[in-house]
XYZ file of C-alpha atoms in Angstrom:
657
model
C -22.338 -20.814 -38.881
C -18.640 -20.408 -39.496
C -16.617 -21.881 -36.667
C -13.259 -20.303 -37.583
C -11.682 -17.904 -35.145
C -10.698 -14.505 -36.624
C -6.972 -13.983 -36.395
C -6.153 -11.232 -33.936
C -2.741 -9.966 -32.857
C -1.987 -10.627 -29.223
C -0.208 -7.802 -27.440
C 2.306 -8.626 -24.761
C 2.609 -6.196 -21.916
C 5.965 -6.236 -20.201
C 6.078 -6.614 -16.444
C 7.341 -3.670 -14.412
C 11.113 -3.509 -14.258
C 12.983 -4.361 -11.081
C 14.868 -1.821 -8.986
C 18.229 -2.815 -10.427
C 16.769 -2.942 -13.920
C 15.532 0.628 -13.555
C 18.939 1.691 -12.255
C 20.638 0.104 -15.252
C 18.224 2.008 -17.478
C 19.087 5.208 -15.558
C 15.476 5.740 -14.595
C 16.345 7.286 -11.256
C 12.935 8.577 -10.250
C 11.166 5.311 -11.060
C 13.830 3.292 -9.233
C 13.499 5.459 -6.117
C 9.708 5.172 -6.267
C 9.957 1.390 -6.571
C 12.442 1.254 -3.681
C 10.128 3.390 -1.560
C 7.189 1.152 -2.391
C 9.079 -2.013 -1.421
C 10.386 -0.378 1.759
C 6.868 0.646 2.738
C 5.812 -3.020 2.474
C 8.178 -4.132 5.250
C 6.216 -5.246 8.354
C 8.009 -2.820 10.689
C 7.489 0.107 8.333
C 3.849 -0.808 7.760
C 3.266 -0.969 11.519
C 5.066 2.349 11.995
C 3.018 4.030 9.264
C -0.273 2.583 10.494
C 0.116 3.516 14.185
C 0.022 7.109 15.402
C 1.077 5.887 18.845
C 4.210 4.284 17.401
C 5.100 7.364 15.359
C 4.451 9.754 18.240
C 6.434 7.620 20.689
C 9.317 7.207 18.255
C 9.399 10.947 17.510
C 9.371 11.922 21.178
C 11.962 9.261 22.033
C 14.195 10.510 19.213
C 13.862 14.104 20.369
C 14.617 13.066 23.947
C 17.618 11.027 22.831
C 19.012 13.950 20.824
C 18.624 16.291 23.806
C 20.244 13.755 26.125
C 23.166 13.259 23.748
C 23.685 17.018 23.584
C 23.470 17.207 27.373
C 25.910 14.327 27.829
C 28.309 15.896 25.337
C 28.245 19.272 27.068
C 28.535 17.768 30.567
C 31.382 15.486 29.511
C 33.231 18.337 27.832
C 32.774 20.586 30.849
C 33.866 17.912 33.315
C 36.832 16.900 31.173
C 38.006 20.471 30.765
C 37.601 21.133 34.476
C 39.507 18.023 35.514
C 42.231 18.634 32.943
C 42.705 22.277 33.914
C 42.873 21.434 37.588
C 45.305 18.613 36.936
C 47.410 20.852 34.676
C 47.768 23.453 37.401
C 48.908 20.796 39.857
C 51.393 19.380 37.358
C 52.858 22.806 36.523
C 53.226 23.693 40.191
C 54.904 20.372 40.902
C 57.155 20.723 37.872
C 58.152 24.245 38.916
C 59.085 23.042 42.389
C 61.038 20.089 40.975
C 62.899 22.306 38.541
C 63.817 24.859 41.207
C 64.947 22.096 43.535
C 66.994 20.541 40.738
C 68.644 23.853 39.836
C 69.411 24.544 43.502
C 71.005 21.137 43.819
C 73.175 21.744 40.722
C 74.187 25.192 41.995
C 75.310 23.823 45.353
C 77.206 20.951 43.741
C 81.012 20.992 44.276
C 82.816 18.882 41.667
C 86.067 19.158 39.773
C 85.476 16.716 36.929
C 82.914 15.866 34.316
C 82.514 12.409 35.818
C 81.400 13.941 39.090
C 78.866 16.055 37.287
C 77.620 12.946 35.445
C 77.162 10.983 38.658
C 75.441 13.864 40.391
C 73.100 14.384 37.404
C 72.055 10.710 37.427
C 71.333 10.867 41.108
C 69.402 14.134 41.013
C 67.284 13.186 37.963
C 66.437 9.839 39.571
C 65.468 11.596 42.798
C 63.244 14.026 40.933
C 61.509 11.162 39.073
C 60.749 9.423 42.358
C 59.674 12.627 44.070
C 57.214 13.536 41.295
C 55.491 10.160 41.482
C 53.072 11.510 44.069
C 51.874 14.054 41.509
C 51.576 11.463 38.755
C 55.129 11.733 37.464
C 56.300 8.758 35.464
C 59.557 9.932 34.017
C 62.403 12.509 34.058
C 65.019 13.174 31.365
C 68.029 15.434 30.928
C 69.030 16.531 27.417
C 71.922 18.728 26.295
C 71.088 22.134 24.894
C 72.263 22.045 21.240
C 73.291 25.706 21.486
C 75.787 25.011 24.304
C 79.367 25.501 22.925
C 81.438 24.310 25.858
C 83.849 21.516 25.142
C 82.968 19.604 28.271
C 79.719 17.597 28.302
C 78.014 14.717 30.060
C 75.844 11.953 28.659
C 72.139 12.672 28.257
C 69.842 10.946 30.723
C 66.838 9.636 28.765
C 64.180 6.924 28.825
C 64.105 5.271 25.360
C 60.353 4.663 25.570
C 59.634 8.279 26.477
C 62.218 10.029 24.302
C 59.730 10.301 21.406
C 57.341 12.261 23.631
C 59.610 15.289 23.506
C 58.780 17.073 20.256
C 60.867 19.562 18.335
C 58.395 22.341 19.034
C 58.625 21.771 22.780
C 62.435 21.746 22.716
C 62.507 24.870 20.567
C 60.269 26.716 23.031
C 62.436 25.616 25.979
C 65.655 26.616 24.223
C 64.590 30.006 22.903
C 62.084 31.336 25.420
C 63.216 29.802 28.669
C 60.839 29.257 31.545
C 58.545 26.279 31.913
C 56.719 24.874 28.883
C 54.300 21.941 28.617
C 52.673 19.803 25.991
C 49.905 17.152 25.986
C 51.063 13.719 24.903
C 49.796 10.150 24.712
C 51.371 7.600 27.044
C 50.999 3.886 27.604
C 50.217 2.584 31.080
C 51.376 -0.673 32.609
C 48.622 -2.583 30.768
C 49.757 -1.170 27.447
C 46.687 1.048 27.015
C 46.991 4.579 25.754
C 46.390 7.281 28.368
C 46.780 11.071 28.227
C 49.844 12.710 29.736
C 51.764 15.979 30.058
C 55.443 16.695 29.399
C 56.902 19.729 31.178
C 60.258 21.097 30.051
C 62.648 23.788 31.334
C 66.309 24.739 31.116
C 68.896 24.140 33.874
C 72.584 25.059 34.180
C 75.037 22.360 35.255
C 78.505 23.139 36.616
C 81.426 22.697 34.177
C 79.136 21.565 31.257
C 76.730 24.522 30.942
C 73.090 24.568 29.711
C 70.945 21.435 29.654
C 67.193 20.753 29.358
C 65.188 18.781 31.861
C 61.811 17.193 31.026
C 59.314 15.730 33.496
C 56.568 13.341 32.262
C 53.228 13.178 34.105
C 50.441 10.645 33.505
C 46.705 11.542 33.564
C 45.587 7.924 33.807
C 43.663 8.471 37.021
C 41.858 11.489 35.624
C 41.049 9.556 32.470
C 39.519 6.766 34.537
C 37.482 9.348 36.395
C 36.148 10.778 33.135
C 35.349 7.256 31.881
C 33.439 6.541 35.058
C 31.484 9.782 34.747
C 30.642 8.970 31.107
C 29.510 5.455 31.993
C 27.262 6.810 34.712
C 25.842 9.402 32.333
C 25.245 6.935 29.472
C 23.741 4.292 31.761
C 21.515 6.850 33.428
C 20.515 8.251 30.051
C 19.656 4.790 28.702
C 17.538 4.001 31.764
C 15.899 7.413 31.675
C 15.241 7.156 27.934
C 13.706 3.699 28.368
C 11.467 4.894 31.196
C 10.466 8.013 29.245
C 9.732 5.935 26.135
C 7.456 3.621 28.102
C 5.755 6.598 29.732
C 5.372 8.386 26.401
C 3.951 5.244 24.784
C 1.509 4.797 27.662
C 0.459 8.455 27.592
C 0.047 8.574 23.805
C -1.835 5.254 23.845
C -4.139 6.604 26.552
C -4.686 9.909 24.754
C -5.425 8.194 21.434
C -7.781 5.608 22.942
C -10.890 7.611 21.911
C -9.482 7.942 18.377
C -8.877 4.173 18.168
C -12.343 3.525 19.510
C -13.767 5.876 16.890
C -11.754 4.164 14.125
C -13.013 0.747 15.225
C -16.567 2.066 15.310
C -16.135 3.570 11.833
C -14.984 0.174 10.521
C -18.096 -1.435 12.016
C -20.274 1.252 10.458
C -18.648 0.636 7.070
C -19.395 -3.071 7.586
C -23.064 -2.288 8.193
C -23.293 -2.249 11.995
C -25.124 0.936 12.956
C -25.941 -0.097 16.531
C -22.765 1.320 18.030
C -22.590 4.085 20.612
C -19.297 5.565 21.750
C -18.800 6.937 25.262
C -18.356 10.712 25.275
C -16.121 12.093 28.024
C -15.250 15.768 28.207
C -15.549 18.455 25.535
C -12.219 18.194 23.713
C -11.723 17.380 20.032
C -11.763 13.599 20.580
C -14.993 13.845 22.550
C -16.490 15.878 19.710
C -15.380 13.178 17.272
C -17.128 10.482 19.314
C -20.294 12.561 19.546
C -20.255 13.239 15.795
C -19.880 9.521 15.085
C -22.796 8.726 17.394
C -24.931 11.309 15.603
C -23.929 9.864 12.234
C -24.886 6.293 13.177
C -28.214 7.521 14.544
C -28.933 9.313 11.291
C -27.892 6.284 9.253
C -30.159 4.006 11.291
C -33.072 6.306 10.600
C -32.249 6.454 6.888
C -31.870 2.672 6.680
C -35.213 2.223 8.412
C -36.879 4.594 5.954
C -35.167 2.881 3.058
C -36.281 -0.559 4.243
C -39.862 0.606 4.297
C -39.554 2.254 0.875
C -37.806 -0.782 -0.591
C -40.448 -3.127 0.758
C -43.208 -0.980 -0.702
C -41.447 -0.798 -4.068
C -40.917 -4.553 -4.199
C -44.500 -5.227 -3.212
C -45.759 -2.741 -5.793
C -43.692 -4.273 -8.604
C -44.699 -7.800 -7.633
C -48.403 -7.002 -7.242
C -48.657 -4.952 -10.417
C -46.767 -7.571 -12.429
C -49.018 -10.375 -11.306
C -52.219 -8.328 -11.634
C -51.341 -7.428 -15.211
C -51.085 -11.041 -16.295
C -54.860 -11.599 -16.387
C -55.775 -8.586 -18.563
C -52.698 -9.224 -20.673
C -53.850 -12.799 -21.337
C -57.195 -11.481 -22.513
C -55.543 -8.834 -24.678
C -53.220 -11.463 -26.164
C -56.126 -13.755 -27.060
C -57.917 -10.905 -28.782
C -54.723 -9.721 -30.501
C -53.982 -13.257 -31.733
C -57.483 -13.621 -33.188
C -57.204 -10.300 -34.989
C -53.667 -11.141 -36.168
C -54.777 -14.537 -37.517
C -57.557 -12.831 -39.523
C -55.394 -9.972 -40.799
C -55.633 -11.208 -44.401
C -59.325 -10.416 -44.364
C -58.780 -6.873 -43.099
C -57.978 -3.768 -45.021
C -54.339 -2.890 -45.520
C -54.421 -0.255 -42.782
C -56.173 -2.534 -40.287
C -53.847 -5.429 -41.141
C -50.818 -3.247 -40.437
C -52.393 -2.180 -37.150
C -53.060 -5.815 -36.240
C -49.386 -6.661 -36.900
C -48.181 -3.762 -34.764
C -50.599 -4.750 -31.994
C -49.350 -8.346 -32.095
C -45.699 -7.261 -31.818
C -46.334 -4.816 -29.002
C -48.313 -7.403 -27.050
C -45.364 -9.784 -27.408
C -43.046 -7.068 -26.175
C -45.379 -6.272 -23.300
C -45.452 -9.967 -22.402
C -41.652 -10.117 -22.322
C -41.447 -6.976 -20.193
C -43.961 -8.404 -17.755
C -42.029 -11.679 -17.592
C -38.829 -9.734 -16.795
C -40.558 -7.765 -14.059
C -41.956 -10.932 -12.501
C -38.503 -12.543 -12.611
C -36.955 -9.479 -10.950
C -39.612 -9.580 -8.237
C -38.819 -13.255 -7.611
C -35.140 -12.477 -7.348
C -35.805 -9.576 -4.969
C -37.980 -11.826 -2.843
C -35.200 -14.468 -2.768
C -37.559 -17.160 -4.063
C -35.753 -17.861 -7.348
C -34.789 -21.538 -7.576
C -32.464 -23.498 -9.840
C -33.444 -26.612 -11.760
C -30.030 -28.213 -12.210
C -29.034 -30.787 -14.784
C -25.976 -31.790 -16.798
C -26.005 -29.523 -19.866
C -23.581 -29.146 -22.762
C -23.113 -25.368 -22.780
C -21.702 -25.446 -26.321
C -24.858 -27.122 -27.667
C -27.054 -24.716 -25.729
C -25.198 -21.695 -27.137
C -25.306 -23.143 -30.645
C -29.090 -23.351 -30.343
C -29.270 -19.700 -29.269
C -27.066 -18.663 -32.186
C -29.246 -20.610 -34.620
C -32.427 -19.022 -33.251
C -30.956 -15.561 -33.873
C -29.612 -16.357 -37.323
C -32.323 -14.341 -39.049
C -31.575 -11.284 -36.902
C -27.839 -11.552 -37.633
C -28.463 -11.875 -41.390
C -30.824 -8.913 -41.406
C -28.139 -6.742 -39.781
C -25.309 -8.131 -41.897
C -23.456 -9.621 -38.909
C -21.392 -12.792 -39.222
C -21.562 -14.885 -36.045
C -18.673 -17.291 -35.466
C -18.849 -19.994 -32.812
C -15.852 -21.946 -31.523
C -15.715 -24.627 -28.831
C -12.725 -25.735 -26.743
C -12.599 -28.811 -24.508
C -15.311 -30.321 -22.348
C -18.174 -27.824 -21.946
C -20.618 -29.906 -19.885
C -21.667 -28.257 -16.601
C -24.337 -28.636 -13.955
C -26.632 -25.643 -14.610
C -30.219 -24.499 -14.999
C -30.587 -24.658 -18.786
C -33.465 -22.156 -18.864
C -31.503 -19.457 -17.066
C -28.292 -20.077 -18.991
C -30.254 -19.933 -22.253
C -31.668 -16.595 -21.147
C -28.162 -15.270 -20.421
C -26.865 -16.486 -23.778
C -29.876 -14.966 -25.565
C -29.288 -11.568 -23.973
C -25.563 -11.539 -24.704
C -25.866 -12.779 -28.301
C -28.703 -10.399 -29.229
C -26.861 -7.448 -27.681
C -23.667 -8.328 -29.537
C -25.482 -8.638 -32.870
C -27.260 -5.320 -32.411
C -24.075 -3.448 -31.449
C -21.725 -5.195 -33.876
C -22.266 -2.570 -36.635
C -22.032 -5.247 -39.351
C -18.725 -6.521 -37.956
C -18.152 -10.172 -36.916
C -19.253 -11.485 -33.549
C -16.961 -14.128 -32.057
C -18.520 -16.592 -29.579
C -16.227 -18.899 -27.612
C -17.238 -21.737 -25.305
C -14.353 -23.325 -23.376
C -13.912 -25.629 -20.436
C -11.246 -26.094 -17.765
C -10.922 -28.512 -14.866
C -13.333 -26.620 -12.599
C -15.147 -24.153 -14.857
C -16.940 -23.638 -18.156
C -16.765 -20.224 -19.794
C -18.952 -18.644 -22.452
C -17.787 -15.420 -24.091
C -19.383 -13.140 -26.655
C -16.917 -10.773 -28.321
C -18.044 -8.028 -30.671
C -16.021 -5.389 -32.522
C -18.557 -2.607 -32.305
C -18.338 0.841 -30.688
C -17.263 -0.491 -27.288
C -17.728 1.364 -24.017
C -15.851 3.584 -21.643
C -15.445 2.320 -18.103
C -17.943 4.936 -16.927
C -20.588 3.294 -19.125
C -19.404 -0.264 -18.520
C -19.808 0.110 -14.780
C -23.570 0.466 -15.242
C -24.435 -2.026 -17.976
C -25.729 -4.507 -15.401
C -27.896 -1.879 -13.684
C -31.640 -2.169 -14.020
C -33.291 0.009 -16.687
C -29.935 1.512 -17.622
C -29.464 2.891 -21.126
C -26.179 4.554 -22.088
C -27.772 6.048 -25.200
C -31.597 6.167 -25.015
C -31.760 7.571 -28.543
C -30.180 4.458 -30.142
C -32.635 2.556 -32.277
C -33.116 -1.007 -31.076
C -34.079 -3.846 -33.365
C -35.608 -6.241 -30.866
C -36.872 -3.882 -28.199
C -36.157 -4.521 -24.540
C -36.926 -3.618 -20.972
C -33.487 -2.595 -19.793
C -33.557 -5.586 -17.435
C -31.887 -8.234 -19.589
C -28.311 -7.827 -18.367
C -29.466 -7.183 -14.793
C -31.406 -10.468 -14.819
C -28.416 -12.192 -16.459
C -26.184 -10.993 -13.637
C -28.670 -12.367 -11.100
C -28.875 -15.694 -12.956
C -25.080 -15.922 -12.901
C -25.151 -15.197 -9.175
C -27.628 -18.003 -8.563
C -25.133 -20.380 -10.200
C -22.277 -18.974 -8.062
C -20.823 -17.842 -11.362
C -19.231 -14.739 -12.792
C -20.594 -12.361 -15.416
C -18.112 -9.762 -16.586
C -17.436 -7.273 -19.311
C -14.176 -5.951 -20.718
C -14.528 -3.139 -23.239
C -12.616 -0.430 -25.064
C -14.035 2.441 -27.127
C -13.956 1.684 -30.890
C -12.559 -1.805 -30.182
C -15.694 -3.595 -29.026
C -16.627 -5.497 -25.907
C -16.228 -8.994 -24.490
C -18.962 -10.316 -22.180
C -17.854 -13.443 -20.326
C -19.948 -15.884 -18.292
C -17.883 -18.140 -16.044
C -19.702 -21.062 -14.383
C -18.475 -23.750 -11.977
C -18.541 -27.164 -13.581
C -20.374 -28.548 -10.544
C -22.499 -26.533 -8.148
C -20.900 -26.057 -4.742
C -17.355 -26.316 -6.096
C -14.965 -23.399 -6.272
C -13.542 -22.134 -9.543
C -9.792 -22.671 -9.419
C -8.863 -21.993 -13.046
C -10.144 -20.020 -16.005
C -10.054 -21.252 -19.603
C -7.314 -19.340 -21.375
C -9.421 -19.146 -24.551
C -11.599 -16.430 -23.014
C -8.721 -14.104 -22.200
C -8.495 -11.127 -24.544
C -4.943 -9.834 -24.656
C -5.719 -7.777 -27.772
C -8.516 -5.981 -25.926
C -6.276 -5.423 -22.900
C -3.576 -3.925 -25.133
C -6.154 -1.738 -26.858
C -7.360 -0.490 -23.492
C -3.843 0.460 -22.525
C -3.297 2.360 -25.771
C -6.635 4.118 -25.413
C -5.858 5.033 -21.784
C -2.672 6.797 -22.886
C -4.719 9.335 -24.846
C -8.001 9.166 -22.915
C -7.167 8.407 -19.265
C -10.639 9.516 -18.201
C -12.224 6.640 -20.158
C -10.192 3.677 -18.893
C -9.245 2.486 -15.411
C -6.199 0.309 -15.931
C -5.201 -2.435 -13.511
C -1.717 -2.319 -11.991
C -0.798 -5.770 -13.319
C -2.363 -6.006 -16.751
C -0.024 -8.737 -17.813
C -1.498 -11.200 -15.331
C -4.839 -11.679 -17.109
C -7.189 -9.926 -19.455
C -10.293 -11.341 -17.776
C -11.488 -8.892 -15.156
C -14.182 -10.423 -12.951
C -16.127 -9.939 -9.761
C -18.286 -12.678 -8.330
C -21.906 -11.814 -7.589
C -22.957 -13.793 -4.553
C -26.291 -14.128 -2.815
C -25.134 -16.265 0.099
C -22.715 -13.802 1.680
C -22.267 -14.492 5.416
C -23.302 -11.515 7.477
C -21.914 -10.235 10.727
C -20.546 -7.285 12.615
C -16.904 -8.327 12.734
C -14.571 -5.358 12.222
C -12.858 -5.010 8.901
C -9.261 -6.093 9.242
C -7.752 -4.874 6.012
C -8.447 -3.292 2.663
C -9.210 -6.651 1.103
C -12.145 -7.341 3.444
C -15.418 -6.367 1.807
C -18.273 -4.509 3.511
C -21.133 -6.595 4.828
C -24.713 -5.570 5.459
C -26.689 -6.324 8.642
C -29.100 -9.246 8.489
C -32.213 -7.127 8.904
C -31.896 -5.324 5.555
C -34.137 -6.185 2.560
C -33.064 -9.173 0.451
C -32.155 -7.026 -2.560
C -29.655 -5.103 -0.456
C -28.298 -8.266 1.073
C -27.660 -9.566 -2.434
C -25.932 -6.328 -3.359
C -22.602 -7.407 -2.000
C -19.522 -6.797 -4.164
C -17.857 -10.060 -4.931
C -14.406 -11.418 -4.289
C -12.088 -11.413 -7.307
C -10.702 -14.796 -8.258
C -7.002 -15.492 -7.545
C -4.476 -14.033 -9.995
C -6.986 -11.585 -11.447
C -6.480 -7.803 -11.354
C -8.997 -5.795 -9.419
C -10.081 -2.772 -11.404
C -11.610 -3.511 -14.815
C -14.760 -5.260 -13.588
C -18.057 -3.510 -14.133
C -20.335 -5.796 -12.141
C -21.122 -3.331 -9.398
C -24.303 -4.874 -8.077
C -24.574 -2.224 -5.387
C -25.715 0.034 -8.192
C -29.001 -1.851 -8.067
C -29.786 -0.047 -4.826
C -29.672 3.287 -6.625
C -31.887 1.928 -9.370
C -34.636 1.237 -6.844
C -34.792 4.947 -6.130
C -34.434 6.107 -9.756
C -35.362 3.277 -12.155
C -35.038 5.519 -15.189
C -31.377 6.364 -14.668
C -29.611 7.627 -17.739
C -26.291 9.257 -18.398
C -25.210 11.541 -21.211
C -23.914 9.976 -24.376
C -20.189 9.332 -24.411
C -17.765 8.666 -27.209
C -18.745 5.025 -27.247
C -22.265 3.757 -26.785
C -23.179 1.316 -24.027
C -24.723 -2.067 -24.520
C -27.977 -2.890 -22.779
C -30.759 -5.360 -23.040
């Protein structure tokens, strides 16, 4: 056999771009989707999204907080306006009295010089400032009316720090309209903090010098402190009330949703195989109806499981008994057929041809019976391994040599290549049977194209892969190739015959070795069947030989999925590995522990038949994508009920044994 590897282009699949990379590429929708995905992975967000109690409490707390903020805003505005209006009335009344008193004092003043008017003005303005202190007055100023044309004038009495409080608009109103006018201003108290204030202005007439303007400044510091105190009380009370309401809402929602949580926990146990649960039913509301419906469902499932156990036991017993009972008559038939076949040269041409056909069909019948007996042993959990150190490469080479005539008759070139140390602790008989099934299948489905066989070893594993370039399979077909009696295309002519049990038995043999048997296929691009075995029994497989990864097949699957998405189920991270595997295990620990997350696999109760106990989907190895595996051993359960399962022909034909 030729040991050269056919050159194949290796496709590289780029990893998904980062958020900033997508932004730089102006892929806005993809960047937002990626950002949303990463945000949803945050622990707080995941907890919020996974808990109805948390969402309900947060929503009610938010609604309560919004209502309280609106209430605080309206109360604060109402109180502030009320206090300000009341204070404004007091200030205007006080300012009116001070202005009248000041004008009366100026009218009764008897002076004969400007200096006397100046002294009197200082005294009166100072008195008014002191007198208004009881009403919150903090300043008084006297300014000359710019429209006064008299030649005589006195100096203006002003406070430099408060002079800027008197605006042009206020002075204009005082000068043109007369009367009392006011304006809100911002003052600074003794601590230097800004406080609200009011400036009240009016016009007065002084003897000898004419019209002047007087301005009184009032502080609202006390009122501002009152408003601050009210706001603090409101905010503190709101915070306490919101905290109490949040706790109460959380407690109420938690209590209300307790039946729903209990039902969810029971559903997880049911999915894990525990049908002995019974939920308490209190009341007649929707949650009580949910609990009652779940109780009814588990009761029905228990009854169905009990019926299925009985049916499965009868089916296993029937297959086992019939298989063993047929061995005796078959041995007699074989002896007679062998005698006739050995004497065929002495028979007529027609009888000789009949003797040859009889001999072949007896051989086929013998193989079918052997497969049925092996399946019955596996179902009865009595299959045993005879372990020894075996060179897998030499074993496979022997299988290839034994099928050389078949390959030549079909025009198929078989190429074998070995990488590294391929010695492993295995049962040589079972591994030979697996290799025989895979090689014969590949030759039959190769359609005169080459078949590449690779045997490679790593530190903890030995892998054997058979790669053909035939019609390939869709994922719908590939998911059933390890099912018993499955044929994707029953009309296909087979060269070697078969029972439809070859790949199913191979999967079971791989399981007995704690190994992996997988298939990766693409329509019109062929298939790659890979057997991965631990180098030593009882050890875990930590690495996979890179020689059995098929990047070209992965790339072909991606291209095919673009045009035929119904045929291919692509993994999310194709670039990680092209080897898609599930481990088939027979020693799965059983129990009724609740499922904690999506990665925890369902487990069956211990009282189910052995074939169901073995039908546990396996854990994928680290760093391997999850989707492209087709070893769905749970499909064997369906095959017990309908052993002749077939599906319509697809674009690509399935491979069976």
